[in-house]
Short mmCIF file of C-alpha atoms (C1' of nucleotides) in Angstrom, two decimals:
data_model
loop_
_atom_site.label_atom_id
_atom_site.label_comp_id
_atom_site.label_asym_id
_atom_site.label_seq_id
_atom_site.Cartn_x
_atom_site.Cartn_y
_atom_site.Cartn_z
CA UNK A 4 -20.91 37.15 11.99
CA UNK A 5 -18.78 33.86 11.89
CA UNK A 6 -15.41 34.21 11.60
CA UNK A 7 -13.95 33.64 8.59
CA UNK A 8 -12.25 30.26 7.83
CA UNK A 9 -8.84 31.01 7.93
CA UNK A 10 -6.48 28.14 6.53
CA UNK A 11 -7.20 27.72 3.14
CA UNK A 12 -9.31 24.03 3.13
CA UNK A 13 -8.16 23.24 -0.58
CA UNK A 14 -4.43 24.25 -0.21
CA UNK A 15 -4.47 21.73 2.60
CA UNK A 16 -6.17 19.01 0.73
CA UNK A 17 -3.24 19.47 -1.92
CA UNK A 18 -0.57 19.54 0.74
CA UNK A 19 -1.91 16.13 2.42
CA UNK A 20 -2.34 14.74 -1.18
CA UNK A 21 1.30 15.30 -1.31
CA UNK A 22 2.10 13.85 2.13
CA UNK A 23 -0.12 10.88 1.65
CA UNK A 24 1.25 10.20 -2.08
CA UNK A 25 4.68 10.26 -0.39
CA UNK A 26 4.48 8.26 2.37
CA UNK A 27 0.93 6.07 1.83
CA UNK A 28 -2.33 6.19 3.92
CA UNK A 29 -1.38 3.92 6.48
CA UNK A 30 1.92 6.12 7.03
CA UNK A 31 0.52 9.17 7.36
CA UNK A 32 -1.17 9.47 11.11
CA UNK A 33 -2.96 12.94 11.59
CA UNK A 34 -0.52 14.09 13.76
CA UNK A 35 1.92 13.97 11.08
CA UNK A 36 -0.36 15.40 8.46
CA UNK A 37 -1.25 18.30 10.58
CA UNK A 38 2.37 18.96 11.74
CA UNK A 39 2.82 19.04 7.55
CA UNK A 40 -0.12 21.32 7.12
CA UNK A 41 0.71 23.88 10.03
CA UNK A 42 -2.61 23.15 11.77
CA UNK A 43 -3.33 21.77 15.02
CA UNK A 44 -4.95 17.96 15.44
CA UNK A 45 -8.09 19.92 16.74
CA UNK A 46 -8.19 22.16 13.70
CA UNK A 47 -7.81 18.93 11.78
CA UNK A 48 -10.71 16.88 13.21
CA UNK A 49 -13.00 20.03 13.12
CA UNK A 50 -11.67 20.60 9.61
CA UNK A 51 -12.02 16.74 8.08
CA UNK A 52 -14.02 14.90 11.05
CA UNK A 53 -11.68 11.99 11.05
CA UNK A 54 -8.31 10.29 9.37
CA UNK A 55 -10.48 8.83 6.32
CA UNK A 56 -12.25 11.73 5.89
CA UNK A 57 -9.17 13.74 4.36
CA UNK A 58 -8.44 10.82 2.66
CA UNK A 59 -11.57 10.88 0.60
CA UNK A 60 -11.69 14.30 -0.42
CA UNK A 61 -7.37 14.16 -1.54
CA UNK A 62 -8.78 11.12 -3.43
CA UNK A 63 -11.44 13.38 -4.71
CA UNK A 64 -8.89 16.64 -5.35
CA UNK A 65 -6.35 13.91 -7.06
CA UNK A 66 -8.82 12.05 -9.42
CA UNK A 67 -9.90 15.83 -10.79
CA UNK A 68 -6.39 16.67 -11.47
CA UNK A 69 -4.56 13.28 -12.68
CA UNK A 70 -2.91 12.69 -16.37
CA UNK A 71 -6.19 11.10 -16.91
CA UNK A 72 -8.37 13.45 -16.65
CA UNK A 73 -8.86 14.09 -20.45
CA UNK A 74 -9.97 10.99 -20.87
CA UNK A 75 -13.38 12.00 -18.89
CA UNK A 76 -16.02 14.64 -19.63
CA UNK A 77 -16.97 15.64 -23.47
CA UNK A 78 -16.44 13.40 -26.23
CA UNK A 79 -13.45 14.24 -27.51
CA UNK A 80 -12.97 17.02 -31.22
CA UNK A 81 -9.91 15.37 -32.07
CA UNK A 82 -9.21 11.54 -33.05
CA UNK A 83 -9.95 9.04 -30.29
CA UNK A 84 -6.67 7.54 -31.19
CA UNK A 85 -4.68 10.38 -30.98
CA UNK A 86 -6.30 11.34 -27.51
CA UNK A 87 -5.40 7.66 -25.89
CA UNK A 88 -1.84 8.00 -27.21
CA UNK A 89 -1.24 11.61 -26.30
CA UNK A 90 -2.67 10.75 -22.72
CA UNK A 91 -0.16 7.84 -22.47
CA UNK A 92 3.08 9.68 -23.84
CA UNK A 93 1.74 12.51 -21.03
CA UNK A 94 1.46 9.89 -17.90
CA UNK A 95 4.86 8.48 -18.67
CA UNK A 96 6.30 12.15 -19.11
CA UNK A 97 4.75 12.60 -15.54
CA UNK A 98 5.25 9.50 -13.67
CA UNK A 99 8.91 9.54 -14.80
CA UNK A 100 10.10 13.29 -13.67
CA UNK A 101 8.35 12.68 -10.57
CA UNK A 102 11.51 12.92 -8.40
CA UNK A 103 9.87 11.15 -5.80
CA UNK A 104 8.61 7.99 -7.90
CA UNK A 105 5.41 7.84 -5.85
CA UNK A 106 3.44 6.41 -9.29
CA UNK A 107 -0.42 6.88 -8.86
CA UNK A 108 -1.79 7.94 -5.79
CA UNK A 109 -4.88 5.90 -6.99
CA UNK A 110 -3.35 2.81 -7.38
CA UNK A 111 -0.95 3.31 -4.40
CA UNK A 112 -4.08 3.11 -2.33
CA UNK A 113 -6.03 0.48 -4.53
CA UNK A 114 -2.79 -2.16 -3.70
CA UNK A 115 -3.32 -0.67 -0.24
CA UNK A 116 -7.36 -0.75 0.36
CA UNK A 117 -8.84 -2.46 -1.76
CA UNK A 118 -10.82 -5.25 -0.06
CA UNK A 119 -9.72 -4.17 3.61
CA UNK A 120 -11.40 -0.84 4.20
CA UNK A 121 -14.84 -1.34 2.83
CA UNK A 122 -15.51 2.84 2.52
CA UNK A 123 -12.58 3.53 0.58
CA UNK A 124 -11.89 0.55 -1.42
CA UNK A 125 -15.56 0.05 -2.55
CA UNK A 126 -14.84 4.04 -4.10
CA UNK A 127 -11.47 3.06 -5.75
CA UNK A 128 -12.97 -0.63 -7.11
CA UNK A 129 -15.52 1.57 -8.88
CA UNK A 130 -13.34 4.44 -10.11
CA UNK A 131 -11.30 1.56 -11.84
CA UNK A 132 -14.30 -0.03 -13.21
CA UNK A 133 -15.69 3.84 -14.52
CA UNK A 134 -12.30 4.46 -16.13
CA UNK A 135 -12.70 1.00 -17.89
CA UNK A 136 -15.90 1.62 -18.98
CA UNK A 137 -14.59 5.49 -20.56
CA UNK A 138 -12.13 3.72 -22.44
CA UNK A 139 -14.43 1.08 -23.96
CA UNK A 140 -16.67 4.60 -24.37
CA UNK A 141 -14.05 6.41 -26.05
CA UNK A 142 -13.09 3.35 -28.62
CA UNK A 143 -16.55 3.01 -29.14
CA UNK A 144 -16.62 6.74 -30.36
CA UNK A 145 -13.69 5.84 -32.49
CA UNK A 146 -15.49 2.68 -33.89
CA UNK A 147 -18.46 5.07 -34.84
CA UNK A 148 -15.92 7.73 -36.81
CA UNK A 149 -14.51 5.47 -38.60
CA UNK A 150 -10.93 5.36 -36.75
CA UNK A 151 -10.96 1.60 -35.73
CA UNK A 152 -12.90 -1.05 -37.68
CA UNK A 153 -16.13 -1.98 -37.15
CA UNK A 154 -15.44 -5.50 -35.90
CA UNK A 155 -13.59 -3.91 -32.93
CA UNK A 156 -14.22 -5.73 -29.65
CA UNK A 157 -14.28 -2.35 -27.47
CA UNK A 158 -14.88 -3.53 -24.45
CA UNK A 159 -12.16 -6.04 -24.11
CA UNK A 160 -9.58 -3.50 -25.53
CA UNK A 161 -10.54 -0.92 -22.77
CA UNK A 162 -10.15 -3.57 -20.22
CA UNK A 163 -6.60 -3.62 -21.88
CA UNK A 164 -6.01 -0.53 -21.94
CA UNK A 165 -7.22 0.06 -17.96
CA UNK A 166 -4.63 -2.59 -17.32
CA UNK A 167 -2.03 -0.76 -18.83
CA UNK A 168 -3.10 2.67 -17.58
CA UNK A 169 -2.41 0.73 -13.60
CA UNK A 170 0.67 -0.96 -15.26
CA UNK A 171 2.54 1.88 -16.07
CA UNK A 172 1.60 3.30 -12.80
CA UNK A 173 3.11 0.71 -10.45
CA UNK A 174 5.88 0.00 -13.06
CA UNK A 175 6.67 3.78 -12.70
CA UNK A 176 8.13 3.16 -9.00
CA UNK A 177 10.71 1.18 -10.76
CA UNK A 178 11.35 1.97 -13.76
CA UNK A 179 12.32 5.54 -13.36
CA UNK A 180 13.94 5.81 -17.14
CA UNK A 181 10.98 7.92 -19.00
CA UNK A 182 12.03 6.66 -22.49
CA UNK A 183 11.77 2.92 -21.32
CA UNK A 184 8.69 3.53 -19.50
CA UNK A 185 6.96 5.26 -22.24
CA UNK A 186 8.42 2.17 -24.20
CA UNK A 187 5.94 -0.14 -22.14
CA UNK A 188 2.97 1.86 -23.07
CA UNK A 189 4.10 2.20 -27.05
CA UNK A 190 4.63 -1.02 -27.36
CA UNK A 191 1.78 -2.13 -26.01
CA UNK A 192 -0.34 0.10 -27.64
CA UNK A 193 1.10 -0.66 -31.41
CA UNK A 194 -0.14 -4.27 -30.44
CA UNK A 195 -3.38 -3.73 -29.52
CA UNK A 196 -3.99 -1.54 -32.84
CA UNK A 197 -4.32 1.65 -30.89
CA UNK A 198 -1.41 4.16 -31.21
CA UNK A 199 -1.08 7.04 -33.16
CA UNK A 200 1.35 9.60 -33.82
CA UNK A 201 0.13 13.04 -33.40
CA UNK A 202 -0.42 14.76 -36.88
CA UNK A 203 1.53 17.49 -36.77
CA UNK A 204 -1.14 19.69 -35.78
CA UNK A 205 -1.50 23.52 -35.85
CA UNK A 206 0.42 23.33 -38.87
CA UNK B 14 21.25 -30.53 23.62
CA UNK B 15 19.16 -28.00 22.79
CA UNK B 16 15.73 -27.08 22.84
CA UNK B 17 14.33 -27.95 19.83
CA UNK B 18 12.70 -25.43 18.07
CA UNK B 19 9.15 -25.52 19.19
CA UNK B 20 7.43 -23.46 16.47
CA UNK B 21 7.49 -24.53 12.45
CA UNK B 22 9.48 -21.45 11.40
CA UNK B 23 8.42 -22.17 7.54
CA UNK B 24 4.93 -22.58 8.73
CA UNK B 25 4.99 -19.60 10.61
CA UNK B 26 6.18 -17.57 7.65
CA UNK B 27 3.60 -18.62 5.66
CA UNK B 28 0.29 -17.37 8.11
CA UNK B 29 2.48 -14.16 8.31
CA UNK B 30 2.55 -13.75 4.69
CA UNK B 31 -1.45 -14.57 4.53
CA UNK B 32 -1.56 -12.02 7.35
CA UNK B 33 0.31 -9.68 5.37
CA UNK B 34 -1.18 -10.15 1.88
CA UNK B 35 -4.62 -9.52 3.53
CA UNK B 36 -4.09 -6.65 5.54
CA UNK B 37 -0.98 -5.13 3.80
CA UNK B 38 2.27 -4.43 5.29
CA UNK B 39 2.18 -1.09 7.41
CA UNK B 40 -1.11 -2.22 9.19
CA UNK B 41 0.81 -5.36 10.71
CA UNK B 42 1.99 -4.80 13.38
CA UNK B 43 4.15 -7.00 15.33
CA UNK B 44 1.35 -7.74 18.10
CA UNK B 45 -1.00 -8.48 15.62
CA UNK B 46 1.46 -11.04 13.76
CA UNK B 47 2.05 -12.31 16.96
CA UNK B 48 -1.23 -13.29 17.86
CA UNK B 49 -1.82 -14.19 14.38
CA UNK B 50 1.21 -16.91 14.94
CA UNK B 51 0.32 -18.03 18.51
CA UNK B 52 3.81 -16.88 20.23
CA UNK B 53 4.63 -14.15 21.66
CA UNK B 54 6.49 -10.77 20.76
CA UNK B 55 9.09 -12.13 22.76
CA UNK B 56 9.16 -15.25 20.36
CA UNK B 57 8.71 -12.89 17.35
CA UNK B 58 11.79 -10.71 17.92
CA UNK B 59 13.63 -13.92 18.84
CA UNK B 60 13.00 -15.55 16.03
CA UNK B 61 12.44 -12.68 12.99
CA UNK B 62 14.86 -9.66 14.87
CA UNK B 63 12.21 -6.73 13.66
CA UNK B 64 9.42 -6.63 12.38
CA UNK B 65 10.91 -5.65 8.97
CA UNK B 66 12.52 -8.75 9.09
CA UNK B 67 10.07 -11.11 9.35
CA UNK B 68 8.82 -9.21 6.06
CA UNK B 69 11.81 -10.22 4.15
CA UNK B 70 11.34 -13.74 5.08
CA UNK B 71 7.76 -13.70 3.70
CA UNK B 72 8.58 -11.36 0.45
CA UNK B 73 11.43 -14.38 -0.28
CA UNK B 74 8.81 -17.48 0.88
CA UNK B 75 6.19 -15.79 -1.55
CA UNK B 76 8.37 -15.21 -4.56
CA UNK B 77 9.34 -18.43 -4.35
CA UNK B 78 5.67 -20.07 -4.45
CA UNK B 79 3.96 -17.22 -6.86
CA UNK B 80 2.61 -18.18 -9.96
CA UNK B 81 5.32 -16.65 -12.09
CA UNK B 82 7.46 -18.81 -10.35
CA UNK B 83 7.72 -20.79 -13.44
CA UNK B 84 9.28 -18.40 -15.54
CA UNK B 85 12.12 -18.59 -13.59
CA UNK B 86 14.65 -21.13 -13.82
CA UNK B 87 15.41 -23.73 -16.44
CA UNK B 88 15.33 -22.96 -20.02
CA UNK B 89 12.24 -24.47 -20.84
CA UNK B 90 11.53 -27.42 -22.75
CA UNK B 91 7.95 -26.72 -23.56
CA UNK B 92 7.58 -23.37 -26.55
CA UNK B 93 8.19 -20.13 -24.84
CA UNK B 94 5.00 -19.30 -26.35
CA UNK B 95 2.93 -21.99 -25.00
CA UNK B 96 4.50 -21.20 -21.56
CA UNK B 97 4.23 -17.73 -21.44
CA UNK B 98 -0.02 -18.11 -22.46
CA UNK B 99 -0.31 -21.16 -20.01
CA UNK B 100 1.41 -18.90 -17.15
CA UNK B 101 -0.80 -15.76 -17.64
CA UNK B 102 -3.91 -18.12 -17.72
CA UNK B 103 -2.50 -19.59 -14.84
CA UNK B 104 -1.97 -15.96 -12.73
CA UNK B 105 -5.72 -15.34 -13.88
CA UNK B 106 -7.11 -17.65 -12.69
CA UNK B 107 -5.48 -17.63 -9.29
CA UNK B 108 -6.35 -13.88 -8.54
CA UNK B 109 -9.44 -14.19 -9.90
CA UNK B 110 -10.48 -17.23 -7.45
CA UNK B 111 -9.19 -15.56 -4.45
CA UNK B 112 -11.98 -15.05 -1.94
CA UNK B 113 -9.92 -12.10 -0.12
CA UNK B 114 -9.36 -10.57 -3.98
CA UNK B 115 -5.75 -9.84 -2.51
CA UNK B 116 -3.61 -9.18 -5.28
CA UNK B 117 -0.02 -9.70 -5.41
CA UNK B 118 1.54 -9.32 -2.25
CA UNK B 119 4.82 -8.36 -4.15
CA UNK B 120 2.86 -5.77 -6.36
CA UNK B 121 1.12 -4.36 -3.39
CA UNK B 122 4.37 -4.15 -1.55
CA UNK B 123 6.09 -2.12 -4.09
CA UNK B 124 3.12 0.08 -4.21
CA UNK B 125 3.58 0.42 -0.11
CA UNK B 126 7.24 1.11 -0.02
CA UNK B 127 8.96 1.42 -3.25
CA UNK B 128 11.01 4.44 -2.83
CA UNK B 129 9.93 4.62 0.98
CA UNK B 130 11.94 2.34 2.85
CA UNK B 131 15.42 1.78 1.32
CA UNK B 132 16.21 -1.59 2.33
CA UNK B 133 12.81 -3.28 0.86
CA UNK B 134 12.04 -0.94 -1.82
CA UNK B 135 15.38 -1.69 -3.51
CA UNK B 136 14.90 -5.47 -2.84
CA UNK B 137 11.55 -5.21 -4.74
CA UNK B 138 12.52 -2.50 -7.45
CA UNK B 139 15.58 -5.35 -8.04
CA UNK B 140 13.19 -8.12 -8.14
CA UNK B 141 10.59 -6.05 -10.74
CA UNK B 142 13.90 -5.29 -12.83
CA UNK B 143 14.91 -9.03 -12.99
CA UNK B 144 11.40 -10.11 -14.04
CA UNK B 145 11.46 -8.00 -16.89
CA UNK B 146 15.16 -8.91 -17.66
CA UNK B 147 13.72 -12.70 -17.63
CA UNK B 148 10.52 -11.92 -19.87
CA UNK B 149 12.99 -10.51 -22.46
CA UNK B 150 15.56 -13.36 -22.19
CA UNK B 151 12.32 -15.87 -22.50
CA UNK B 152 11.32 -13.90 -25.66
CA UNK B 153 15.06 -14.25 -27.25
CA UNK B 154 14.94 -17.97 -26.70
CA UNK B 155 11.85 -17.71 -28.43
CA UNK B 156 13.63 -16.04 -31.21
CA UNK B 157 15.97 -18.89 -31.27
CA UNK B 158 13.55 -21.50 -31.12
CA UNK B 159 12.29 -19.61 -34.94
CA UNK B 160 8.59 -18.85 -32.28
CA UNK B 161 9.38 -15.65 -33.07
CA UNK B 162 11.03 -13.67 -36.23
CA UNK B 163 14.76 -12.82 -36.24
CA UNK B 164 13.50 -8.38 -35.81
CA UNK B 165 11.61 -8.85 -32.85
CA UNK B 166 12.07 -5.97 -30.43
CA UNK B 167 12.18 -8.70 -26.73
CA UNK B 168 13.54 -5.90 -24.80
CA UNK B 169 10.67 -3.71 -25.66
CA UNK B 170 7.73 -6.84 -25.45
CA UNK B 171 9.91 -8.14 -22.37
CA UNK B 172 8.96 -4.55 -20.83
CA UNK B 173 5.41 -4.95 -21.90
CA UNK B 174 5.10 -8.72 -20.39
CA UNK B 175 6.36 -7.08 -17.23
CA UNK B 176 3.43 -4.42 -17.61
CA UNK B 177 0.97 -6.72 -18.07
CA UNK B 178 2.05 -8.72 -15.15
CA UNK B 179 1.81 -6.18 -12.62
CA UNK B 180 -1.28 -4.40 -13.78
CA UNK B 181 -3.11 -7.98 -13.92
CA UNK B 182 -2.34 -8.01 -10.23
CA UNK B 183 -3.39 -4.77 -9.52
CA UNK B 184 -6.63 -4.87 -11.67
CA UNK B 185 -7.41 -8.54 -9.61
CA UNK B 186 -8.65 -6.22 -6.80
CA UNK B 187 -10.72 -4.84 -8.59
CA UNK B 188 -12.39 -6.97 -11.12
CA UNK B 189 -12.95 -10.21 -9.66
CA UNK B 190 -14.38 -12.09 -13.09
CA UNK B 191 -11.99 -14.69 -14.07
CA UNK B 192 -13.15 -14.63 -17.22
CA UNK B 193 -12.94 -10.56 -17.54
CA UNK B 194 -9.40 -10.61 -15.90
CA UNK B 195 -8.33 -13.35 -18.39
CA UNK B 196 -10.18 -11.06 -21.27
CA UNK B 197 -7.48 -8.53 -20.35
CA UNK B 198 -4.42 -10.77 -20.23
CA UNK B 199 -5.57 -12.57 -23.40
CA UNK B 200 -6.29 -9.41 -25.71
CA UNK B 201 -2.90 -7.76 -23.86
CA UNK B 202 -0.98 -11.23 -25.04
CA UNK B 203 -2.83 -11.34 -28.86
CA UNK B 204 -1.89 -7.91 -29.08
CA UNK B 205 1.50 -8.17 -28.66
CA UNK B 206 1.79 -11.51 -31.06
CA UNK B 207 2.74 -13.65 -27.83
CA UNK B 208 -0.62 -15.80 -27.43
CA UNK B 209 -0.48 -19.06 -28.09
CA UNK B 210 -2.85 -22.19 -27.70
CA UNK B 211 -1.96 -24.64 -25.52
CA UNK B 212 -1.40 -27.80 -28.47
CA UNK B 213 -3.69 -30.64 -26.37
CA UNK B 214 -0.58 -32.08 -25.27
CA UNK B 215 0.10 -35.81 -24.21
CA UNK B 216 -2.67 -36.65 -26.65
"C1'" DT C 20 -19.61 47.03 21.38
"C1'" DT C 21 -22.12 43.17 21.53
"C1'" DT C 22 -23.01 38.83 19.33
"C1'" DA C 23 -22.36 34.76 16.79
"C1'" DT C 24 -19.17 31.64 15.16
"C1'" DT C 25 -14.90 29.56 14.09
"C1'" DT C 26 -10.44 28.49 15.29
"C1'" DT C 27 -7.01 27.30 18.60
"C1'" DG C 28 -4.68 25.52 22.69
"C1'" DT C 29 -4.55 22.18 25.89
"C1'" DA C 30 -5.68 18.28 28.26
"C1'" DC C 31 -7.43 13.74 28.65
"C1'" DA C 32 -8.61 8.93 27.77
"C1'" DA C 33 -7.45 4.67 26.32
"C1'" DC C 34 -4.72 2.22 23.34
"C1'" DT C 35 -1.05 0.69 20.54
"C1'" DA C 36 3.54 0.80 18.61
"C1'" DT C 37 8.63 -0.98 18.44
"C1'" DG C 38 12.38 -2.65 20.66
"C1'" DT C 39 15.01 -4.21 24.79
"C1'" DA C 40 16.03 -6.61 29.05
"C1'" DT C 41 15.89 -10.37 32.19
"C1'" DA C 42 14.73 -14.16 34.76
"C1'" DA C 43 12.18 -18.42 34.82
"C1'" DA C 44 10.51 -22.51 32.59
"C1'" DA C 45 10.65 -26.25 29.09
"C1'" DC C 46 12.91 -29.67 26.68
"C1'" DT C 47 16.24 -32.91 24.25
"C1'" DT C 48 20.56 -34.92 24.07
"C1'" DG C 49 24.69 -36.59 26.04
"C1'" DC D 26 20.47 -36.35 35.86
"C1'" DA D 27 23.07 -32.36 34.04
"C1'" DA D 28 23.99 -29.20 30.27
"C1'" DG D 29 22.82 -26.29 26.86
"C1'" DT D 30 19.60 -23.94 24.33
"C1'" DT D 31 15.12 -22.14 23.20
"C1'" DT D 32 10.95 -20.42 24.54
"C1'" DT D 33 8.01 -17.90 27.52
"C1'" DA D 34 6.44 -14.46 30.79
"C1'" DT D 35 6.87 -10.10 32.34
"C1'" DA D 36 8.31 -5.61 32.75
"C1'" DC D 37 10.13 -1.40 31.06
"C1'" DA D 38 11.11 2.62 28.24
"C1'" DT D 39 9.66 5.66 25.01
"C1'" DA D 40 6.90 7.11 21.77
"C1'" DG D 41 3.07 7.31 19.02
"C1'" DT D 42 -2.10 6.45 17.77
"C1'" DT D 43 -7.25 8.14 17.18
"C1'" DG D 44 -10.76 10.61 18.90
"C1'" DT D 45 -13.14 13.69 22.31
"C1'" DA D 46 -13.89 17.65 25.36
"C1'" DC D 47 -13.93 22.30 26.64
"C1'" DA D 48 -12.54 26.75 27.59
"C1'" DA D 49 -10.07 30.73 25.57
"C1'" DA D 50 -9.00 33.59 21.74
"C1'" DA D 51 -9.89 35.59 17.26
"C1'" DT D 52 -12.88 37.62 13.95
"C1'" DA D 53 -16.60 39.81 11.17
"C1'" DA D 54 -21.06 41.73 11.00
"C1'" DA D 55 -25.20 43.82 13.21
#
DNA sequence: TTTATTTTGTACAACTATGTATAAAACTTG
DNA sequence: CAAGTTTTATACATAGTTGTACAAAATAAA
């Protein structure tokens, strides 16, 4: 009986992900996001029931589709270490052939929300704190097989490596050189004891 | 002759810039400020010409009072070492004791606008650049100095200092534990062979 | 075809935005 | 007191903002 929806809800969600990662929340007013997703402003409240509303659910779409993804779900098959680096070497690749040099979407709208809108920024203060917690998680895993010693103090190295995870984000809007940017991460990594070359796998 | 000015223009720059820090810059508007500064628009545009430039003012007034003020400057007579540490501590601590858990107002405004608007993303892209540029010429002093061997890579830890800087100021609005947010810094600093003790001076 | 439902178009309300213009008031110095 | 300048008050133009309301059109299934 009801009629079929007929714009195609997550296509939108990745077209205002792209608007909003452009331009930042506070730039992008719903007539301007509609206008960008061919909709009306009615089809967009009936659609997303307000201007935060779409916000949450590109934060949502974005989080299940960033560099960083790996990083969550199973415990990883191959070395922890190789997984952290690898993940690095892949956000630099990404942040730095973004044409647009928009960095993180995530951190765009931590430096924007945090503290001011209590909805969203209580969200994004607790993603950050659940991605610090995976990588203290993950080097655990790695203190367990072996990979790092036993002394290892995990949790203050995945605090370190958090901050370097939002580092290279924000540093990515101005550093646009991808060698120099992946330099930050390297280099920081070596230091803290936790980079490793891939091992030539598959061969 | 004339009028004296009737408003403290360096005072007023400074409640913008607490206006701005808190609520970022795209959700101050001009009648807000306004009210915020007790004149009226008529005063603002008289005395800033747009609302972009009263924005300039404050970016200038708050670089010039931030905590990695210091850096700048003089060579300086203490170790590089000691100064770097002490500075770090320093930016901890004042994040971490902020009640509003605002950040960096430069960081947050590169996460705003870099690559948005032309005229202040290229002012703050030029100011992130020069930062680095003056971690890595602290670092080759260091190397001077013998704090440091003759091999050490300062463009590539210069970089990494940079990093560490901005993602400290991101991850303040997030995790509000001094002592967590200096855990970061301090493991980041050890890491990278740049932490040093402060030696109980004047004793 | 009727029915149930979603989408759309359009209008409205009530603000708010930036920037400009202009005349009146305030004030300090000569 | 007069001159010169700054500040204020007020209005205007033009455009945009979020959110709501409601009837008309589109659509698929019974």
């Amino acid at each position: 009986m009801p009629r079929p929806k007929s714009f195609d809800h997550a296509a939108a969600i990745e077209t205002a992900m792209q608007e909003i990662w452009r331009n930042g929340y506070q730039a992008s007013s719903v007539n301007a996001l509609s206008k960008e997703l061919g909709i009306t402003r009615s089809s967009y409240y009936n659609a997303f029931g307000s201007r935060e509303g779409l916000l949450r659910e590109v934060l949502d779409h974005y989080l299940s589709q960033s560099p960083d993804r790996v990083l969550h779900g199973e415990p990883p098959a191959s070395p922890v270490l190789t997984l952290l680096t690898d993940t690095f070497r892949e956000i630099c690749t990404v942040r730095a052939r973004d044409p647009g040099h928009r960095g993180c979407l995530a951190v765009n709208c931590i430096a924007e929300l945090a503290g001011q809108n209590t909805e969203l920024g209580a969200f994004l203060v607790s993603a950050v704190s659940t991605s610090a917690a995976r990588f203290t998680q993950l080097l655990d895993i790695a203190v367990d097989r072996g990979e790092l010693p036993a002394g290892t103090d995990t949790h203050a190295q995945g605090l370190a490596l958090q901050n370097l995870l939002m580092g290279i984000n924000i540093f990515a809007k101005a550093l646009h050189d991808e060698a120099e940017l992946w330099m930050v991460a390297k280099t920081t990594l070596e230091g803290l004891g936790l980079y490793k070359e891939h091992p030539n796998a598959q061969l």
